[in-house]
Amino acid sequence: MSRLLRRDSAPPVPARELTVRSADGARIHVEVHGRDGAPAVVLAHGWTCSTRFWDAQIRDLAADHRVVVYDQRGHGGSPAVAPGGCGTDALADDLEAVLAATLEPGEKAVLGGHSMGGMTIMAAARRAGLREHAAAVLLCSTGSSRLPHESTVVPVRAGAVRTRMTRGILVASAPLGPVTPITRRVLKYATMGAGSAPERVDTCARIVHACPRKARAAWGRVLADLDLDAGVRELRVPTAVIAGTADRLTPIGHARAIAAALPDGLGLTELTGLGHMTPVEAPEAVTAKLRELVAAYLPAGADAGTKTDSSAGTGTAEKEEVA
């Protein structure tokens, strides 16, 4: 069994861990993996996930890249905030804070976002911080608007009834309970392709079930009313899109619409038969696309100064707080 699929694989050890303060004072947990001087990749995870969602990409890329991952507020190691602290502006604020804390002024990076992480990048499209630091972008399995209307998680005909039921799922705060064979099957149906390996289903289930239910519901309300179509049109950096054709949460039509609307689009990669969790379902394809963007849009060697100070992958992470 490959290292990517081993259920008992220890998570990658970061070279450095930071607590970054966002614009409203929210504390954002950040990890930096990789070596000084390497090309930088910054990854934002999706709804109900955490930095652990990117473990496969970190293991591969950190050998010759500097990889920055962070927990969206209310997820993983980033504490929950008041209900009013959840919104697309907060997503953009947090991304800007992470970029400022981990990259030198003017330093460029490839940015990748899955699901709500992709929405984060769209929300920040007009922000000075993104325009300063983004060399290129990869949007994975995401949408910009009309999520409850177009989702096919609820297996009924499209229309008002399905939209209401989908909205109810997004905003629900009921506990998910422990990971069991039944809950794994439910999660696989809703978020992954039929052929997904059991070990990868289990990985996703453990990550999703670890998300606090109040944070899940608070962000679900944001997603239910999402409208970032203008952000897509303002994302004026080279941007590639990748998505699974069997995605029920953000069906492939979202990816096609985004790819068509991007000012500097690099095309859409459709992964046949895969679902919503593409970085875990198809880690090799997502990692290869990130490497492709680094090779095309970052200088070889990326000798710009960095804010890391040890090699990644072994030892104990240094921890600090950045205002």
Short mmCIF file of C-alpha atoms in Angstrom, two decimals:
data_model
loop_
_atom_site.label_atom_id
_atom_site.label_comp_id
_atom_site.label_asym_id
_atom_site.label_seq_id
_atom_site.Cartn_x
_atom_site.Cartn_y
_atom_site.Cartn_z
CA MET A 1 0.00 0.00 0.00
CA SER A 2 1.38 3.42 -0.90
CA ARG A 3 2.40 5.89 1.74
CA LEU A 4 -0.43 8.19 0.62
CA LEU A 5 -3.00 5.54 1.49
CA ARG A 6 -1.69 4.31 4.84
CA ARG A 7 -4.25 5.05 7.51
CA ASP A 8 -1.56 5.19 10.19
CA SER A 9 0.72 7.63 8.36
CA ALA A 10 1.85 10.37 10.69
CA PRO A 11 1.04 13.87 9.44
CA PRO A 12 3.95 15.81 7.95
CA VAL A 13 5.95 17.75 10.54
CA PRO A 14 6.15 21.46 9.69
CA ALA A 15 9.36 23.42 9.85
CA ARG A 16 7.45 26.16 11.60
CA GLU A 17 4.02 26.80 13.07
CA LEU A 18 2.56 30.30 13.43
CA THR A 19 -0.51 31.88 14.91
CA VAL A 20 -1.44 34.74 12.59
CA ARG A 21 -3.81 37.53 13.61
CA SER A 22 -6.39 38.42 11.00
CA ALA A 23 -7.90 41.89 10.49
CA ASP A 24 -10.54 41.37 13.20
CA GLY A 25 -8.13 39.73 15.63
CA ALA A 26 -9.10 36.14 14.80
CA ARG A 27 -6.24 33.70 15.37
CA ILE A 28 -5.30 31.59 12.36
CA HIS A 29 -3.17 28.46 12.71
CA VAL A 30 -0.51 28.25 9.99
CA GLU A 31 2.08 25.60 9.11
CA VAL A 32 5.14 26.10 6.91
CA HIS A 33 6.75 23.03 5.34
CA GLY A 34 9.84 22.89 3.17
CA ARG A 35 13.15 24.65 2.85
CA ASP A 36 14.34 28.21 2.65
CA GLY A 37 14.59 29.64 -0.85
CA ALA A 38 12.27 27.08 -2.41
CA PRO A 39 9.31 28.12 -4.59
CA ALA A 40 6.30 28.88 -2.40
CA VAL A 41 2.90 27.21 -2.60
CA VAL A 42 0.05 28.41 -0.33
CA LEU A 43 -2.94 26.09 0.10
CA ALA A 44 -6.40 26.87 1.54
CA HIS A 45 -8.65 23.96 2.50
CA GLY A 46 -12.41 23.65 2.17
CA TRP A 47 -15.50 23.57 4.36
CA THR A 48 -15.29 21.11 7.30
CA CYS A 49 -11.66 20.25 6.51
CA SER A 50 -8.25 21.27 7.94
CA THR A 51 -4.57 21.46 7.06
CA ARG A 52 -4.54 17.65 7.16
CA PHE A 53 -6.55 17.65 3.93
CA TRP A 54 -3.35 18.66 2.12
CA ASP A 55 -1.05 16.00 3.62
CA ALA A 56 -0.48 14.23 0.30
CA GLN A 57 0.47 17.49 -1.42
CA ILE A 58 2.74 18.48 1.48
CA ARG A 59 4.58 15.15 1.44
CA ASP A 60 5.27 15.46 -2.26
CA LEU A 61 5.91 19.18 -2.65
CA ALA A 62 7.89 19.94 0.52
CA ALA A 63 10.92 18.07 -0.85
CA ASP A 64 11.59 20.95 -3.25
CA HIS A 65 9.00 23.64 -2.42
CA ARG A 66 8.01 25.73 0.57
CA VAL A 67 4.40 24.78 1.35
CA VAL A 68 2.19 27.01 3.50
CA VAL A 69 -1.09 25.59 4.78
CA TYR A 70 -3.53 27.08 7.28
CA ASP A 71 -6.75 26.24 9.08
CA GLN A 72 -9.75 28.33 8.08
CA ARG A 73 -11.24 30.06 11.13
CA GLY A 74 -13.27 27.63 13.24
CA HIS A 75 -11.51 24.63 11.66
CA GLY A 76 -8.56 22.58 12.91
CA GLY A 77 -6.23 24.67 15.06
CA SER A 78 -7.92 28.01 14.30
CA PRO A 79 -10.40 28.85 17.07
CA ALA A 80 -14.04 29.55 16.34
CA VAL A 81 -15.20 33.16 16.20
CA ALA A 82 -18.53 34.84 16.84
CA PRO A 83 -21.20 34.01 14.20
CA GLY A 84 -20.76 37.47 12.70
CA GLY A 85 -17.10 36.64 12.08
CA CYS A 86 -17.92 34.17 9.31
CA GLY A 87 -18.23 35.55 5.79
CA THR A 88 -16.42 35.94 2.51
CA ASP A 89 -14.70 39.14 3.67
CA ALA A 90 -13.31 37.21 6.65
CA LEU A 91 -12.01 34.50 4.30
CA ALA A 92 -10.21 37.16 2.25
CA ASP A 93 -8.87 38.88 5.39
CA ASP A 94 -7.45 35.60 6.68
CA LEU A 95 -5.75 34.75 3.39
CA GLU A 96 -4.17 38.21 3.21
CA ALA A 97 -2.91 37.84 6.78
CA VAL A 98 -1.37 34.44 6.03
CA LEU A 99 0.34 35.73 2.88
CA ALA A 100 1.76 38.74 4.73
CA ALA A 101 3.05 36.57 7.58
CA THR A 102 4.72 33.88 5.46
CA LEU A 103 5.98 35.70 2.37
CA GLU A 104 8.34 38.63 2.01
CA PRO A 105 7.00 41.87 0.49
CA GLY A 106 6.58 41.30 -3.23
CA GLU A 107 7.40 37.60 -3.02
CA LYS A 108 5.25 35.49 -5.33
CA ALA A 109 3.63 32.12 -4.68
CA VAL A 110 1.29 29.68 -6.36
CA LEU A 111 -2.03 29.68 -4.51
CA GLY A 112 -4.30 26.64 -4.38
CA GLY A 113 -7.78 26.44 -2.91
CA HIS A 114 -10.17 23.51 -2.57
CA SER A 115 -13.92 24.14 -2.31
CA MET A 116 -14.28 26.92 0.31
CA GLY A 117 -10.53 27.47 -0.11
CA GLY A 118 -11.15 28.27 -3.77
CA MET A 119 -13.94 30.59 -2.71
CA THR A 120 -11.43 32.25 -0.38
CA ILE A 121 -9.21 33.08 -3.35
CA MET A 122 -12.19 34.39 -5.33
CA ALA A 123 -13.23 36.52 -2.34
CA ALA A 124 -9.72 37.99 -2.18
CA ALA A 125 -9.46 38.62 -5.93
CA ARG A 126 -9.58 42.41 -5.54
CA ARG A 127 -7.33 42.49 -2.48
CA ALA A 128 -3.91 44.10 -2.66
CA GLY A 129 -2.36 41.20 -0.76
CA LEU A 130 -3.45 38.64 -3.31
CA ARG A 131 -2.37 40.77 -6.24
CA GLU A 132 1.01 41.33 -4.60
CA HIS A 133 1.73 37.68 -3.88
CA ALA A 134 -0.20 35.47 -6.34
CA ALA A 135 1.88 34.29 -9.31
CA ALA A 136 -0.78 31.77 -10.36
CA VAL A 137 -3.81 30.03 -8.88
CA LEU A 138 -5.31 26.54 -8.86
CA LEU A 139 -9.03 26.27 -8.06
CA CYS A 140 -10.03 22.74 -7.04
CA SER A 141 -13.63 21.50 -6.96
CA THR A 142 -15.27 24.80 -6.16
CA GLY A 143 -18.14 27.09 -7.12
CA SER A 144 -18.86 30.79 -7.02
CA SER A 145 -22.65 30.97 -6.51
CA ARG A 146 -25.97 29.04 -6.45
CA LEU A 147 -24.54 26.14 -4.45
CA PRO A 148 -27.87 24.90 -2.99
CA HIS A 149 -29.58 25.23 -6.37
CA GLU A 150 -27.10 23.14 -8.31
CA SER A 151 -25.89 20.58 -5.79
CA THR A 152 -27.06 17.03 -6.51
CA VAL A 153 -26.37 15.57 -3.05
CA VAL A 154 -30.13 15.27 -2.46
CA PRO A 155 -31.29 12.64 -4.99
CA VAL A 156 -34.47 14.34 -6.18
CA ARG A 157 -35.39 16.37 -9.25
CA ALA A 158 -33.94 19.88 -9.46
CA GLY A 159 -36.28 22.54 -8.13
CA ALA A 160 -37.42 24.38 -5.04
CA VAL A 161 -37.78 21.25 -2.90
CA ARG A 162 -34.26 20.04 -3.60
CA THR A 163 -32.84 23.51 -3.04
CA ARG A 164 -34.54 23.79 0.37
CA MET A 165 -33.34 20.34 1.39
CA THR A 166 -29.78 21.11 0.30
CA ARG A 167 -29.80 24.40 2.17
CA GLY A 168 -30.97 22.52 5.26
CA ILE A 169 -28.00 20.17 4.98
CA LEU A 170 -25.56 23.06 4.63
CA VAL A 171 -26.78 24.92 7.71
CA ALA A 172 -27.42 21.88 9.94
CA SER A 173 -25.58 21.87 13.26
CA ALA A 174 -26.43 18.32 14.35
CA PRO A 175 -23.35 16.35 15.46
CA LEU A 176 -21.99 13.94 12.88
CA GLY A 177 -21.03 11.43 15.54
CA PRO A 178 -18.19 8.91 15.30
CA VAL A 179 -16.79 7.60 12.05
CA THR A 180 -18.56 4.29 11.39
CA PRO A 181 -19.11 2.14 8.29
CA ILE A 182 -22.48 3.86 7.82
CA THR A 183 -21.17 7.42 8.15
CA ARG A 184 -18.29 6.58 5.80
CA ARG A 185 -20.78 5.39 3.19
CA VAL A 186 -22.82 8.58 3.57
CA LEU A 187 -19.75 10.79 3.25
CA LYS A 188 -18.51 8.83 0.24
CA TYR A 189 -21.86 9.20 -1.51
CA ALA A 190 -22.04 12.95 -0.83
CA THR A 191 -18.45 13.95 -1.47
CA MET A 192 -16.43 11.32 -3.34
CA GLY A 193 -16.49 9.25 -6.49
CA ALA A 194 -17.83 5.71 -6.50
CA GLY A 195 -14.36 4.28 -7.14
CA SER A 196 -12.60 6.11 -4.31
CA ALA A 197 -10.21 3.90 -2.33
CA PRO A 198 -11.50 2.96 1.16
CA GLU A 199 -8.40 4.42 2.79
CA ARG A 200 -9.03 7.78 1.13
CA VAL A 201 -12.69 7.71 2.16
CA ASP A 202 -11.58 7.04 5.72
CA THR A 203 -9.10 9.93 5.58
CA CYS A 204 -11.83 12.34 4.48
CA ALA A 205 -14.29 11.01 7.04
CA ARG A 206 -11.88 11.50 9.93
CA ILE A 207 -11.11 15.06 8.82
CA VAL A 208 -14.75 16.07 8.25
CA HIS A 209 -16.03 14.49 11.47
CA ALA A 210 -13.39 16.41 13.44
CA CYS A 211 -14.85 19.77 12.36
CA PRO A 212 -16.79 21.43 15.21
CA ARG A 213 -20.49 21.37 14.39
CA LYS A 214 -21.04 25.06 15.19
CA ALA A 215 -18.29 26.06 12.74
CA ARG A 216 -19.73 23.67 10.16
CA ALA A 217 -23.16 25.29 10.44
CA ALA A 218 -21.85 28.87 10.53
CA TRP A 219 -19.84 28.40 7.35
CA GLY A 220 -22.65 26.39 5.79
CA ARG A 221 -24.86 29.47 6.09
CA VAL A 222 -22.24 31.49 4.25
CA LEU A 223 -22.05 28.90 1.47
CA ALA A 224 -25.83 28.72 1.16
CA ASP A 225 -25.96 32.38 0.12
CA LEU A 226 -22.63 32.57 -1.67
CA ASP A 227 -22.22 34.99 -4.58
CA LEU A 228 -18.64 35.37 -5.76
CA ASP A 229 -19.26 35.60 -9.50
CA ALA A 230 -17.73 39.08 -9.51
CA GLY A 231 -14.66 37.70 -7.75
CA VAL A 232 -14.11 35.23 -10.58
CA ARG A 233 -14.10 38.05 -13.10
CA GLU A 234 -11.62 40.02 -10.95
CA LEU A 235 -9.15 37.15 -10.51
CA ARG A 236 -6.58 38.64 -12.87
CA VAL A 237 -3.76 36.13 -12.43
CA PRO A 238 -3.15 32.94 -14.43
CA THR A 239 -5.69 30.48 -13.02
CA ALA A 240 -6.22 26.78 -13.67
CA VAL A 241 -9.29 24.83 -12.62
CA ILE A 242 -9.53 21.14 -11.72
CA ALA A 243 -12.67 19.20 -10.77
CA GLY A 244 -14.25 15.77 -10.73
CA THR A 245 -17.04 14.92 -13.12
CA ALA A 246 -18.94 13.07 -10.36
CA ASP A 247 -18.86 15.95 -7.86
CA ARG A 248 -22.26 16.23 -6.15
CA LEU A 249 -21.48 19.18 -3.84
CA THR A 250 -20.19 21.51 -6.56
CA PRO A 251 -21.12 19.76 -9.81
CA ILE A 252 -18.82 20.08 -12.80
CA GLY A 253 -20.96 22.86 -14.27
CA HIS A 254 -19.54 25.21 -11.62
CA ALA A 255 -15.98 24.47 -12.74
CA ARG A 256 -16.90 24.94 -16.39
CA ALA A 257 -18.56 28.29 -15.68
CA ILE A 258 -15.59 29.52 -13.63
CA ALA A 259 -13.09 28.43 -16.29
CA ALA A 260 -15.09 30.29 -18.95
CA ALA A 261 -15.35 33.49 -16.89
CA LEU A 262 -11.74 33.82 -15.73
CA PRO A 263 -9.87 36.79 -17.27
CA ASP A 264 -6.61 34.80 -17.45
CA GLY A 265 -7.85 31.23 -17.45
CA LEU A 266 -5.52 28.31 -18.08
CA GLY A 267 -8.26 25.81 -18.78
CA LEU A 268 -10.18 23.14 -16.90
CA THR A 269 -8.92 19.65 -16.06
CA GLU A 270 -11.88 17.27 -15.66
CA LEU A 271 -11.17 14.15 -13.60
CA THR A 272 -13.55 11.49 -14.85
CA GLY A 273 -15.55 9.73 -12.15
CA LEU A 274 -14.06 11.64 -9.24
CA GLY A 275 -16.07 13.53 -6.65
CA HIS A 276 -15.60 16.68 -4.60
CA MET A 277 -12.51 15.73 -2.57
CA THR A 278 -10.04 15.84 -5.46
CA PRO A 279 -6.84 16.60 -3.48
CA VAL A 280 -7.42 13.38 -1.50
CA GLU A 281 -9.12 11.33 -4.23
CA ALA A 282 -6.55 12.18 -6.90
CA PRO A 283 -3.52 13.61 -5.05
CA GLU A 284 -1.14 12.92 -7.91
CA ALA A 285 -3.24 14.92 -10.39
CA VAL A 286 -3.66 17.91 -8.07
CA THR A 287 0.01 17.92 -7.07
CA ALA A 288 1.10 17.67 -10.70
CA LYS A 289 -1.02 20.70 -11.58
CA LEU A 290 0.53 22.71 -8.73
CA ARG A 291 4.01 21.71 -9.91
CA GLU A 292 3.10 22.73 -13.44
CA LEU A 293 2.05 26.19 -12.25
CA VAL A 294 5.22 26.62 -10.20
CA ALA A 295 7.38 25.66 -13.17
CA ALA A 296 5.56 28.09 -15.45
CA TYR A 297 5.08 31.11 -13.19
CA LEU A 298 7.74 31.13 -10.44
CA PRO A 299 11.44 31.81 -11.03
CA ALA A 300 13.64 28.73 -10.85
CA GLY A 301 15.02 28.41 -7.34
CA ALA A 302 12.78 31.20 -5.98
CA ASP A 303 15.73 32.86 -4.27
CA ALA A 304 13.61 35.59 -2.70
CA GLY A 305 14.00 35.85 1.04
CA THR A 306 11.57 33.79 3.12
CA LYS A 307 10.24 33.74 6.62
CA THR A 308 11.11 30.10 7.30
CA ASP A 309 14.30 29.10 8.99
CA SER A 310 14.65 25.33 9.02
CA SER A 311 14.22 22.40 6.68
CA ALA A 312 10.85 20.67 6.85
CA GLY A 313 9.61 17.17 7.41
CA THR A 314 11.58 16.17 10.52
CA GLY A 315 12.06 17.34 14.05
CA THR A 316 9.89 19.64 16.13
CA ALA A 317 8.21 22.67 14.63
CA GLU A 318 9.10 26.11 15.86
CA LYS A 319 5.99 28.01 17.05
CA GLU A 320 5.39 31.73 17.12
CA GLU A 321 2.62 34.30 16.97
CA VAL A 322 2.45 37.00 14.31
CA ALA A 323 0.40 40.10 14.96
#
